[in-house]
Coordinates of C-alpha atoms and ligand atoms in Angstrom, one line a residue:
M1 CA -3.2 -8.1 -25.3
N2 CA -3.4 -4.9 -27.4
Q3 CA -0.4 -3.8 -29.4
F4 CA 1.8 -1.2 -27.7
Q5 CA 5.0 0.7 -28.3
Y6 CA 7.9 0.0 -25.8
V7 CA 10.6 2.5 -24.9
R8 CA 13.5 2.3 -22.4
P9 CA 14.8 5.8 -21.6
T10 CA 18.0 6.2 -19.6
K11 CA 17.1 9.6 -18.2
A12 CA 14.3 10.4 -15.8
Q13 CA 13.4 13.6 -17.7
A14 CA 12.9 11.6 -21.0
A15 CA 10.7 9.1 -19.2
I16 CA 8.6 11.8 -17.5
E17 CA 8.1 13.7 -20.8
A18 CA 7.1 10.5 -22.6
V19 CA 4.3 9.9 -20.1
A20 CA 3.4 13.5 -19.5
K21 CA 2.8 14.3 -23.2
D22 CA 0.9 11.1 -24.1
A23 CA -2.4 10.2 -22.3
N24 CA -2.0 6.6 -23.6
A25 CA 1.5 6.1 -22.2
T26 CA 2.4 4.6 -18.8
F27 CA 5.5 3.7 -16.8
I28 CA 6.3 0.1 -16.2
A29 CA 8.7 -1.2 -13.5
G30 CA 8.5 -4.9 -12.4
G31 CA 5.4 -5.4 -14.5
T32 CA 3.8 -7.8 -12.0
N33 CA 0.6 -5.8 -11.8
L34 CA 0.5 -3.8 -15.0
V35 CA 1.1 -6.7 -17.4
D36 CA -1.6 -8.7 -15.6
L37 CA -4.0 -5.8 -16.1
M38 CA -3.0 -5.5 -19.8
K39 CA -3.5 -9.3 -20.4
R40 CA -7.0 -9.0 -19.0
G41 CA -7.8 -5.8 -21.1
I42 CA -8.3 -3.7 -18.0
A43 CA -5.2 -1.5 -18.8
T44 CA -4.7 -0.7 -22.5
P45 CA -1.7 1.6 -22.7
Q46 CA -0.4 2.3 -26.2
K47 CA 3.1 3.1 -25.0
L48 CA 5.0 1.4 -22.2
V49 CA 7.9 3.5 -20.8
D50 CA 10.1 1.0 -19.1
I51 CA 11.9 2.8 -16.2
N52 CA 14.3 0.0 -15.3
R53 CA 17.3 1.8 -16.9
L54 CA 16.9 4.8 -14.5
P55 CA 19.2 4.8 -11.5
L56 CA 16.5 4.5 -8.9
A57 CA 17.3 1.2 -7.2
R58 CA 19.6 2.4 -4.4
I59 CA 18.9 2.1 -0.7
D60 CA 20.7 5.0 1.0
H61 CA 21.4 4.7 4.7
D62 CA 21.5 8.4 5.5
P63 CA 21.8 9.7 9.0
G64 CA 18.3 10.2 10.5
K65 CA 16.6 8.4 7.6
L66 CA 16.6 5.7 5.0
R67 CA 16.0 6.7 1.4
I68 CA 14.7 3.8 -0.7
G69 CA 14.8 4.2 -4.5
A70 CA 11.5 3.5 -6.3
L71 CA 13.1 0.7 -8.3
A72 CA 14.5 -1.1 -5.2
L73 CA 13.1 -4.6 -5.3
N74 CA 10.7 -5.6 -2.5
S75 CA 13.1 -8.6 -1.7
A76 CA 16.2 -6.3 -1.6
V77 CA 14.5 -3.9 0.8
A78 CA 13.2 -6.7 3.1
D79 CA 16.7 -8.2 3.1
D80 CA 18.7 -5.0 3.6
K81 CA 20.5 -5.2 7.0
Q82 CA 19.9 -1.5 7.9
V83 CA 16.2 -1.7 6.9
R84 CA 15.9 -4.8 9.2
E85 CA 17.7 -3.0 12.1
R86 CA 16.2 0.5 11.7
Q87 CA 12.8 -0.2 10.3
P88 CA 12.0 -3.9 11.1
L89 CA 8.2 -3.2 10.6
L90 CA 8.8 -2.5 6.9
A91 CA 10.8 -5.7 6.4
L92 CA 8.0 -7.7 8.1
A93 CA 5.3 -6.2 6.0
L94 CA 7.3 -6.7 2.8
N95 CA 7.9 -10.4 3.6
A96 CA 4.2 -10.9 4.2
G97 CA 3.4 -9.8 0.7
A98 CA 3.1 -12.0 -2.4
S99 CA 5.6 -14.8 -3.0
A100 CA 9.5 -14.8 -3.0
Q101 CA 9.4 -14.9 -6.9
L102 CA 7.1 -11.9 -7.0
R103 CA 9.1 -9.9 -4.4
N104 CA 12.2 -10.4 -6.6
M105 CA 10.4 -8.6 -9.5
A106 CA 8.1 -6.1 -7.7
T107 CA 9.5 -2.6 -7.0
V108 CA 8.7 -0.2 -4.2
G109 CA 7.1 2.4 -6.6
G110 CA 5.0 -0.3 -8.3
N111 CA 3.9 -1.9 -5.0
M112 CA 2.5 1.5 -3.9
L113 CA 0.7 1.9 -7.2
Q114 CA -0.7 -1.6 -7.6
R115 CA -4.5 -1.5 -8.3
T116 CA -7.3 -2.9 -6.1
R117 CA -8.0 -6.6 -6.2
C118 CA -11.8 -6.1 -6.1
S119 CA -13.0 -9.0 -8.3
Y120 CA -15.6 -6.7 -10.1
F121 CA -12.7 -4.4 -11.2
Y122 CA -11.1 -7.5 -12.8
D123 CA -14.3 -8.7 -14.5
L124 CA -14.9 -6.7 -17.7
T125 CA -18.5 -7.9 -17.8
M126 CA -19.4 -6.2 -14.5
P127 CA -20.0 -2.5 -13.7
C128 CA -17.1 -0.8 -12.0
N129 CA -16.6 3.0 -11.4
K130 CA -12.9 2.5 -10.9
R131 CA -12.4 0.8 -14.2
E132 CA -15.0 2.7 -16.2
P133 CA -16.2 5.9 -14.4
G134 CA -20.0 6.2 -14.3
S135 CA -20.7 2.5 -15.0
G136 CA -21.7 1.8 -11.4
C137 CA -20.3 -0.4 -8.6
G138 CA -20.8 -4.2 -8.8
A139 CA -19.6 -4.7 -5.3
L140 CA -22.0 -2.4 -3.5
E141 CA -24.9 -4.9 -3.8
G142 CA -22.7 -7.8 -4.8
I143 CA -20.3 -10.2 -3.0
N144 CA -18.5 -7.6 -0.9
R145 CA -16.7 -9.8 1.6
M146 CA -13.2 -8.4 0.8
H147 CA -14.3 -4.8 0.9
A148 CA -13.9 -1.6 3.0
I149 CA -15.3 -0.8 6.4
F150 CA -13.8 2.7 6.6
G151 CA -13.7 5.7 4.2
F152 CA -15.7 4.2 1.3
S153 CA -18.2 6.1 -0.8
D154 CA -21.4 5.1 -2.7
K155 CA -19.2 5.1 -5.8
C156 CA -16.6 2.6 -4.6
I157 CA -16.0 0.3 -1.6
A158 CA -12.7 -1.3 -2.7
V159 CA -9.6 -1.7 -0.5
H160 CA -6.0 -1.0 -1.3
P161 CA -4.1 -4.3 -1.4
S162 CA -0.4 -3.3 -0.6
D163 CA 1.1 -4.7 2.6
M164 CA 4.3 -2.5 2.3
S165 CA 2.2 0.6 2.2
V166 CA 0.5 -0.2 5.6
A167 CA 4.0 -0.2 7.2
L168 CA 5.0 3.0 5.3
V169 CA 2.0 5.0 6.5
A170 CA 2.6 3.9 10.1
L171 CA 6.3 4.9 9.8
D172 CA 5.5 8.4 8.6
A173 CA 7.3 7.9 5.2
T174 CA 7.4 10.6 2.5
V175 CA 7.2 10.0 -1.2
L176 CA 9.7 11.8 -3.5
V177 CA 8.3 12.6 -6.9
T178 CA 9.6 14.2 -10.1
G179 CA 7.2 15.4 -12.8
P180 CA 6.7 17.9 -15.6
K181 CA 6.4 20.7 -13.0
G182 CA 9.6 19.7 -11.0
E183 CA 10.1 17.8 -7.8
R184 CA 7.8 17.5 -4.8
T185 CA 7.4 15.4 -1.7
I186 CA 4.1 13.9 -0.6
P187 CA 3.5 12.6 3.0
F188 CA 2.7 8.9 2.7
A189 CA -0.7 9.5 4.5
D190 CA -1.7 11.9 1.6
F191 CA -0.4 9.7 -1.2
H192 CA -3.4 7.4 -1.7
R193 CA -6.9 8.8 -1.9
L194 CA -10.3 7.9 -0.6
P195 CA -12.7 7.1 -3.4
G196 CA -15.2 9.9 -3.1
D197 CA -16.8 10.7 -6.5
T198 CA -13.6 9.8 -8.4
P199 CA -12.6 6.2 -7.5
E200 CA -10.7 5.9 -10.8
K201 CA -8.0 8.0 -9.1
D202 CA -6.1 5.8 -6.6
T203 CA -3.5 8.4 -5.7
N204 CA -2.7 12.1 -5.7
L205 CA 0.0 11.7 -8.4
E206 CA -0.4 13.9 -11.4
R207 CA 0.1 12.7 -15.0
G208 CA 3.7 12.1 -15.9
E209 CA 4.9 12.2 -12.2
L210 CA 7.5 9.6 -11.5
I211 CA 8.1 8.2 -8.0
T212 CA 11.8 8.4 -7.4
A213 CA 12.2 7.3 -3.8
V214 CA 10.6 6.9 -0.4
D215 CA 12.1 8.5 2.8
I216 CA 11.6 6.9 6.2
P217 CA 12.7 8.9 9.2
D218 CA 14.4 7.0 12.0
G219 CA 12.3 6.5 15.0
P220 CA 12.2 4.5 18.3
F221 CA 10.4 1.6 16.7
T222 CA 13.3 -0.8 16.3
K223 CA 12.2 -3.6 18.7
H224 CA 8.5 -3.8 19.6
V225 CA 7.0 -4.2 16.1
H226 CA 4.7 -6.6 14.4
Y227 CA 2.9 -7.0 11.1
Q228 CA -0.2 -9.2 11.5
K229 CA -1.7 -10.3 8.2
V230 CA -4.9 -12.4 8.1
R231 CA -5.5 -14.2 4.9
E232 CA -7.4 -17.2 3.6
R233 CA -4.3 -19.4 3.2
A234 CA -0.9 -19.3 4.8
S235 CA 1.0 -17.7 1.9
Y236 CA 0.7 -16.1 -1.5
A237 CA -2.6 -14.4 -0.8
F238 CA -3.8 -10.8 -0.3
A239 CA -4.8 -9.7 3.1
L240 CA -8.4 -10.0 4.3
L241 CA -7.1 -7.5 6.8
S242 CA -3.7 -6.6 8.3
V243 CA -2.3 -4.5 11.1
A244 CA 1.0 -2.8 11.4
A245 CA 1.9 -2.1 15.1
A246 CA 4.9 -0.4 16.5
L247 CA 5.5 0.5 20.2
D248 CA 8.2 2.3 22.1
I249 CA 8.0 0.8 25.6
E250 CA 10.0 1.9 28.7
N251 CA 9.4 0.2 32.1
N252 CA 6.2 -1.3 30.7
T253 CA 4.8 2.1 29.8
I254 CA 4.1 3.0 26.2
K255 CA 6.0 6.2 25.3
A256 CA 5.0 6.2 21.6
A257 CA 2.8 4.1 19.3
R258 CA 2.1 3.6 15.6
L259 CA -0.8 1.7 14.3
A260 CA -2.2 1.2 10.7
M261 CA -4.5 -1.3 9.0
G262 CA -4.7 -2.8 5.6
G263 CA -7.6 -4.4 3.8
V264 CA -10.1 -2.0 5.4
A265 CA -10.1 1.1 3.2
H266 CA -9.3 2.5 -0.2
K267 CA -6.0 3.6 1.3
P268 CA -3.6 2.3 4.0
W269 CA -5.6 3.3 7.1
R270 CA -3.6 5.0 9.8
L271 CA -5.2 4.9 13.3
T272 CA -3.9 8.1 15.0
A273 CA -6.7 8.3 17.7
A274 CA -5.9 4.7 18.7
E275 CA -2.2 5.5 18.8
Q276 CA -2.8 8.5 21.1
S277 CA -5.0 6.3 23.4
L278 CA -2.0 4.0 24.0
V279 CA 0.6 6.7 25.0
G280 CA 1.3 6.8 28.7
K281 CA -0.5 3.6 29.5
P282 CA 0.9 0.3 30.6
A283 CA 1.6 -2.2 27.8
T284 CA -1.2 -4.6 28.9
E285 CA -4.1 -6.4 27.1
A286 CA -6.6 -4.0 28.7
T287 CA -4.8 -1.0 27.2
F288 CA -4.7 -2.8 23.8
R289 CA -8.5 -3.6 24.0
Q290 CA -9.2 0.1 24.6
A291 CA -7.1 1.1 21.6
A292 CA -8.9 -1.4 19.4
E293 CA -12.2 0.1 20.5
V294 CA -11.0 3.6 19.6
A295 CA -9.7 2.3 16.3
M296 CA -13.1 0.8 15.3
Q297 CA -15.1 4.0 15.8
G298 CA -16.9 4.9 12.6
A299 CA -16.5 1.4 11.0
K300 CA -19.4 0.2 8.9
A301 CA -19.9 -3.1 7.2
F302 CA -21.7 -4.3 4.1
K303 CA -23.7 -7.5 3.6
H304 CA -20.8 -9.9 3.4
N305 CA -17.9 -8.2 5.3
A306 CA -19.4 -7.8 8.8
Y307 CA -16.9 -10.3 9.9
K308 CA -14.3 -7.6 9.6
L309 CA -15.9 -5.6 12.4
K310 CA -14.9 -8.5 14.8
L311 CA -11.7 -9.5 13.0
A312 CA -10.2 -6.0 12.9
P313 CA -10.2 -5.3 16.7
N314 CA -9.1 -8.9 17.5
T315 CA -6.2 -8.5 15.0
I316 CA -5.3 -5.1 16.5
I317 CA -5.1 -6.6 20.0
Q318 CA -3.1 -9.6 18.7
A319 CA -0.7 -7.4 16.8
L320 CA -0.1 -5.1 19.8
K321 CA 0.4 -8.0 22.1
T322 CA 2.9 -9.6 19.8
A323 CA 4.7 -6.3 19.3
A324 CA 4.9 -5.7 23.0
A325 CA 6.4 -9.1 23.6
A326 CA 9.0 -8.8 20.9
Ligands
LIG1 C1 -0.3 -13.6 -7.4 C2 0.1 -12.2 -6.8 C3 0.0 -12.1 -5.4 C4 0.3 -10.9 -4.8 N1 0.2 -10.8 -3.5 C5 0.5 -9.6 -2.9 C6 0.4 -9.4 -1.5 O1 0.1 -10.3 -0.7 N2 0.7 -8.2 -1.0 C7 1.1 -7.1 -1.7 O2 1.3 -6.1 -1.2 N3 1.2 -7.3 -3.1 C8 0.9 -8.5 -3.6 N4 1.0 -8.6 -5.0 C9 1.2 -7.4 -5.8 C10 2.6 -7.1 -6.1 O3 3.3 -6.8 -4.9 C11 2.6 -5.9 -7.1 O4 2.1 -6.4 -8.3 C12 3.9 -5.3 -7.2 O5 4.4 -4.7 -6.0 C13 3.9 -4.2 -8.3 O6 5.2 -3.7 -8.5 P1 5.8 -3.7 -9.9 O7 7.1 -3.1 -9.8 O8 5.7 -5.0 -10.6 O9 4.8 -2.7 -10.6 P2 4.3 -2.6 -12.1 O10 3.3 -3.7 -12.4 O11 5.4 -2.4 -13.1 O12 3.5 -1.2 -12.1 C14 2.4 -1.0 -11.3 C15 1.9 0.5 -11.5 O13 2.8 1.4 -11.0 C16 3.2 2.3 -12.0 N5 4.6 2.6 -11.6 C17 5.6 1.7 -11.3 N6 6.7 2.3 -10.9 C18 6.5 3.6 -10.9 C19 7.2 4.8 -10.5 N7 8.5 4.7 -10.1 N8 6.6 6.0 -10.7 C20 5.4 6.1 -11.2 N9 4.6 5.1 -11.5 C21 5.2 3.8 -11.4 C22 3.0 1.6 -13.3 O14 2.8 2.6 -14.3 C23 1.8 0.8 -13.0 O15 0.6 1.6 -13.1 C24 0.7 -9.8 -5.6 C25 0.8 -9.9 -7.0 C26 0.5 -11.1 -7.6 C27 0.5 -11.2 -9.1
LIG2 S1 -15.8 -1.5 -5.2 FE1 -14.7 0.0 -6.6 S2 -13.3 -1.4 -7.7 FE2 -14.9 -2.7 -6.9 S3 -16.7 -2.7 -8.4 FE3 -17.1 -1.0 -7.0 S4 -16.2 0.7 -8.1 FE4 -15.2 -1.1 -8.9

């Protein structure tokens, strides 16, 4: 690992300034992704700004919304009684991610900003436009079985690995950010980016911007929810593909629906057209099959990931059936 300076500010403004003014400085929270990248020589910051002394770990149970601090641990959020009652989909997605030990270190902000698990990104001997812009994409003609079927470009076909973010995009969360230019809020759906010509940029955060919290508005999705994660072994593995499903059902008719997929695009993939197709229909397998068809419109596979074109609709149907039965 390269040598680096390490600072632990107690004020958000000092942390923001330290990163905004120095192109080689970066925030560190739980360190479960960043330290890994540093050990492998993929991230080479010269200054680590540890944000763990900032007061950003609270979970506020406000009327109408939950406000979850950026430093709240994944395990603390998943175990929080009000999160489980008001946003059970989020708790399910969090508990599907990583291992109990990792969830005890990983923070909400860090989880959203974890980098792709594309194996070419992790292999310094291979070309990767995300790691080294302009070097090419090893996955495009390589082993691309984990890769995207939506929203990719010829520069990058990687997927975003966070489980929590799939639930947050479905739940219409908002990200609260403070930076050199002040505070702003970013709708979760606009937080992560598609690769386009600049796959090195995972999100729309600007240099020095610190995530302070995530707001989740209350909704009717307190009962009929499910997070279905398909992975190669039962635990401790990233998703091949995942589906967050939430339904509001009255007299077997769907009044509202939320649907998002993970492991299929460079960002958590919200399925708004499929959601609309569900509303007003009976909560039956036929309805769910139609929604899955709508969801898959525009999907395109590469040499090794065509299985996702079948796996995705089947997982959507299964997730909706399980949510409806909950
Ligand atoms: C073996 C293994 C298995 C895993 N499996 C899964 C899985 O199945 N599902 C899943 O979702 N995740 C999984 N993870 C990933 C894990 O969830 C992430 O590593 C973790 O959430 C990152 O959080 P952190 O606080 O440790 O972030 P860090 O590593 O500290 O930081 C990650 C990035 O976020 C930035 N950052 C952190 N906080 C802020 C902030 N508040 N504002 C601005 N920038 C910030 C840092 O600068 C850094 O760039 C796994 C990880 C490992 C090692
Ligand atoms: S898919 Fe993206 S992350 Fe993977 S090698 Fe290509 S450019 Fe790099």
